XYZ file of C-alpha atoms in Angstrom:
311
model
C 0.024 -0.013 -0.008
C 1.427 3.366 -1.060
C 1.987 6.474 1.045
C -1.263 8.617 1.285
C -1.196 11.673 -0.838
C -3.162 14.931 -0.820
C -4.163 16.967 2.235
C -5.027 15.218 5.484
C -7.923 16.035 7.763
C -6.159 18.571 9.835
C -4.877 20.576 6.834
C -8.486 20.468 5.359
C -10.114 21.616 8.515
C -7.724 24.690 8.775
C -8.167 25.487 5.104
C -11.984 25.474 5.584
C -11.757 27.621 8.697
C -9.542 30.145 6.852
C -11.894 30.128 3.858
C -9.190 29.022 1.343
C -10.319 25.431 0.562
C -10.649 26.251 -3.234
C -7.242 27.905 -3.718
C -5.519 25.210 -1.586
C -7.033 22.354 -3.553
C -5.260 23.668 -6.598
C -1.913 23.040 -4.794
C -2.617 19.446 -3.751
C -0.466 18.162 -6.635
C 2.608 19.525 -4.759
C 2.137 16.675 -2.295
C 2.480 13.928 -5.005
C 5.447 11.441 -4.787
C 8.547 13.470 -5.420
C 11.277 13.474 -8.017
C 14.619 14.697 -6.458
C 16.447 14.727 -9.743
C 17.241 17.820 -11.782
C 16.900 21.201 -10.122
C 16.002 19.887 -6.710
C 19.062 17.728 -6.571
C 21.271 20.718 -7.627
C 19.664 23.015 -5.049
C 20.223 20.432 -2.341
C 23.851 19.780 -3.444
C 24.718 23.532 -2.975
C 23.228 23.984 0.546
C 25.179 24.510 3.770
C 22.268 24.152 6.146
C 19.289 21.922 6.744
C 16.931 21.533 9.663
C 15.586 18.188 10.802
C 12.480 17.364 12.798
C 12.278 14.015 14.465
C 11.806 12.319 17.776
C 14.300 11.368 20.489
C 14.315 8.030 22.279
C 11.807 9.257 24.774
C 9.380 10.220 21.977
C 9.855 13.935 22.339
C 9.751 15.959 19.110
C 12.722 18.237 18.361
C 13.877 20.398 15.502
C 17.603 20.452 15.118
C 20.143 22.184 12.833
C 22.343 20.204 10.373
C 25.119 22.412 9.059
C 27.570 21.169 6.531
C 29.772 22.019 3.680
C 28.028 22.175 0.218
C 27.723 18.661 -1.082
C 26.612 17.244 2.249
C 22.988 16.739 0.911
C 22.937 14.109 -1.866
C 19.599 13.374 -3.590
C 18.952 10.323 -5.554
C 15.457 9.722 -6.991
C 13.399 9.389 -3.781
C 16.219 9.209 -1.276
C 18.208 11.904 0.432
C 21.623 11.191 1.909
C 22.697 13.550 4.607
C 26.360 13.549 5.335
C 25.883 15.178 8.834
C 24.391 14.367 12.147
C 22.975 16.467 14.994
C 25.910 17.868 17.052
C 26.945 16.425 20.474
C 24.611 17.816 23.081
C 21.760 18.216 20.640
C 18.517 16.405 21.793
C 18.619 14.327 18.569
C 22.358 13.513 18.845
C 21.468 9.881 19.519
C 19.050 9.619 16.705
C 16.840 6.662 16.375
C 16.174 5.194 12.863
C 12.862 3.821 11.541
C 10.813 6.909 12.337
C 9.156 9.731 10.433
C 11.401 12.723 9.687
C 10.819 16.218 8.252
C 13.508 18.383 6.745
C 13.934 21.722 5.219
C 16.975 22.916 3.291
C 17.243 26.703 2.967
C 19.338 29.244 1.132
C 19.027 32.504 2.922
C 21.061 34.364 0.405
C 18.562 33.752 -2.409
C 15.468 33.193 -0.257
C 14.873 29.737 -1.514
C 13.783 26.633 0.446
C 12.836 23.021 -0.081
C 10.780 20.875 2.297
C 11.382 17.161 2.486
C 9.233 14.795 4.406
C 9.701 11.051 4.724
C 10.979 8.253 6.816
C 14.383 7.953 8.483
C 15.704 4.869 6.746
C 19.149 4.740 8.208
C 21.563 6.395 10.676
C 25.280 5.761 10.562
C 28.369 7.173 12.262
C 28.689 10.153 9.843
C 25.254 10.685 8.464
C 21.591 9.646 7.868
C 19.391 8.627 4.956
C 15.739 9.775 4.473
C 13.336 7.843 2.286
C 11.484 10.792 0.741
C 7.622 10.784 0.504
C 7.159 14.476 -0.244
C 9.466 17.248 -1.485
C 8.312 20.719 -2.622
C 9.516 24.293 -2.581
C 7.998 27.227 -0.743
C 7.961 30.890 -1.836
C 10.614 33.390 -0.656
C 8.132 35.134 1.715
C 9.515 36.201 5.106
C 13.060 34.939 4.601
C 15.636 37.410 5.700
C 18.605 37.499 3.382
C 21.811 36.224 4.984
C 25.138 34.759 3.911
C 26.049 31.925 6.312
C 29.618 31.183 7.256
C 31.516 29.016 9.773
C 33.537 30.431 12.631
C 37.284 30.844 11.927
C 39.863 28.355 13.092
C 38.862 25.237 14.965
C 36.056 26.800 16.982
C 33.409 24.647 15.333
C 35.202 21.366 16.456
C 34.917 22.019 20.219
C 32.241 20.128 22.114
C 29.698 22.866 22.861
C 28.339 23.641 26.324
C 24.760 22.532 26.893
C 22.065 23.905 29.072
C 18.816 22.022 29.562
C 15.716 22.546 31.586
C 11.927 22.763 31.560
C 11.280 26.494 31.224
C 12.625 29.551 29.541
C 15.362 31.573 31.098
C 15.665 35.394 30.819
C 18.391 34.944 28.136
C 16.168 32.631 26.212
C 13.301 35.209 26.231
C 15.746 37.850 25.027
C 16.870 35.642 22.214
C 13.347 34.897 21.071
C 12.251 38.547 21.194
C 15.261 39.515 19.075
C 14.819 36.823 16.463
C 13.787 37.361 12.849
C 13.799 33.726 12.069
C 12.967 30.374 13.524
C 11.958 26.800 12.449
C 8.862 25.034 13.376
C 8.555 21.247 13.741
C 5.236 19.501 13.802
C 3.870 15.995 13.256
C 0.805 14.053 12.150
C -0.115 10.686 13.574
C -0.037 8.893 10.298
C 1.517 11.397 7.811
C 4.817 11.924 9.604
C 6.955 14.811 10.619
C 7.509 18.261 9.004
C 9.969 21.124 9.372
C 9.119 24.636 8.202
C 10.558 28.169 8.285
C 9.043 31.210 9.956
C 10.375 34.776 9.690
C 9.430 38.366 10.298
C 10.400 41.591 11.891
C 12.398 41.184 15.091
C 9.785 41.054 17.839
C 7.246 39.134 15.756
C 7.569 36.227 18.256
C 6.261 37.402 21.588
C 7.687 35.644 24.590
C 7.759 35.648 28.390
C 8.903 33.060 30.994
C 5.628 31.035 30.509
C 5.785 30.576 26.719
C 5.533 32.403 23.449
C 3.213 33.132 20.512
C 3.481 34.565 17.006
C 0.980 35.809 14.453
C 0.312 33.564 11.377
C 1.148 35.463 8.241
C -0.546 34.980 4.819
C 1.084 32.129 2.967
C 0.461 29.522 0.245
C -2.860 28.372 1.933
C -1.646 24.696 2.274
C -1.406 25.003 6.074
C 0.902 22.081 6.486
C 2.136 23.006 9.903
C -1.168 24.376 11.283
C -2.950 21.290 9.855
C -0.568 19.048 11.738
C -1.303 21.036 14.881
C -4.996 20.602 14.388
C -4.432 16.785 14.561
C -1.572 16.641 17.087
C -0.520 19.533 19.329
C 3.077 18.270 19.660
C 5.549 20.902 18.369
C 9.212 21.806 18.428
C 10.985 25.076 17.836
C 14.514 25.946 16.845
C 15.902 29.521 17.197
C 19.432 30.336 15.855
C 21.436 33.453 16.966
C 23.310 34.061 13.788
C 25.778 36.457 15.564
C 26.983 33.921 18.246
C 25.932 30.515 16.895
C 23.708 30.047 19.983
C 20.844 27.651 19.434
C 17.627 27.461 21.399
C 15.571 24.338 20.940
C 12.152 23.875 22.514
C 9.912 20.847 22.706
C 6.293 21.200 23.826
C 2.702 21.764 22.495
C 1.193 24.354 20.440
C -2.284 25.451 19.419
C -3.921 27.878 16.940
C -5.902 30.761 18.281
C -8.422 32.278 15.972
C -8.959 36.030 16.692
C -10.738 38.903 15.055
C -8.561 40.098 12.169
C -6.752 43.234 12.982
C -6.568 42.896 16.836
C -3.260 44.064 18.375
C -0.640 41.536 17.497
C -2.317 40.376 14.384
C 0.516 41.591 12.257
C -0.421 39.729 9.148
C -4.098 40.501 9.346
C -5.142 36.823 9.243
C -6.842 36.568 12.542
C -4.616 33.539 13.432
C -1.808 33.135 15.968
C 0.044 30.217 17.331
C 0.655 29.712 21.004
C 3.455 27.461 22.128
C 4.009 26.046 25.651
C 7.568 24.700 26.212
C 8.073 21.568 28.197
C 11.778 20.926 27.506
C 14.414 23.512 26.652
C 17.982 22.947 25.381
C 20.521 25.720 24.581
C 23.874 24.981 22.871
C 25.921 26.324 19.987
C 26.580 25.239 16.377
C 29.221 26.478 13.953
C 26.867 28.619 11.995
C 27.038 32.350 11.711
C 25.401 34.757 9.402
C 25.267 38.482 8.730
C 21.938 40.009 7.891
C 22.051 41.530 4.455
C 18.455 42.574 3.968
C 15.164 41.827 5.716
C 12.302 40.468 3.605
C 10.857 43.721 2.170
C 7.179 42.864 2.948
C 7.564 41.738 6.556
C 4.401 42.929 8.314
C 5.079 45.623 10.874
C 4.461 44.933 14.535
C 1.058 46.006 15.696
C 1.528 45.870 19.448
C 4.250 46.676 21.816
C 7.165 44.198 21.412
C 7.780 42.216 24.602
C 4.215 42.604 25.894
C 1.800 39.714 25.839
C -1.381 40.394 24.121
C -4.416 38.761 25.708
């Protein structure tokens, strides 16, 4: 029996609630079995950063960075070889095989991204292999243009310090409030895991010690992430501080709040926001730095006071 295609019940429910069922239906073909030859293979070959969503041995969902030199992503038909592993100290460092996995490969410099969903078919001492069920590009919206680079010398070879806990520290809140980019990991009970990108004006993610939320911006109307949350509230976030290499990884639960369009904090005017409650928090570093070249020109402006929780 083949892998199910088309939108699942959670995606369809959110599309109907948002009133975009018709436009979304025209995009269902993007979820057909993928072909990773040609342009997709070239795009993946040239990348130096991917992001992985999977579960640890305790079943917790995490989203982790996978930096590498160009050539570390090798696509063959419906298989993706990743010649990198989560770093020591990462929640997914001891990665279990035979589980759903979601990935996104991103080029900040050209504002291009490719989402890859499938099954973790193998994990070895130097990399992993994903059997790919879905692969499709997303538009350049809300990607801040950056050129990534590695720290000089051998800084990237040191075992990083790791801090873990069950709640956000003051430094974590400051990192989140300053972020213009993060990655969201979600999962569906039968359709697997997914990793996606979120970006906006610094301050678009509102945070305090109890949790965080962000407004949902207009997008492609597929609602892959929000549809997963409609079926399973499990979620994982990854924040990267591109000036220091600090990473903040959060595992917890998330839910979509439907508000009146235009209320304070509804920066995108959609009447939707996502609230996230962290249950597990890990902070470490990765050898990835990046200088901001230009923000996405149509990032929605903030419509409330940054740093203040909107009820």
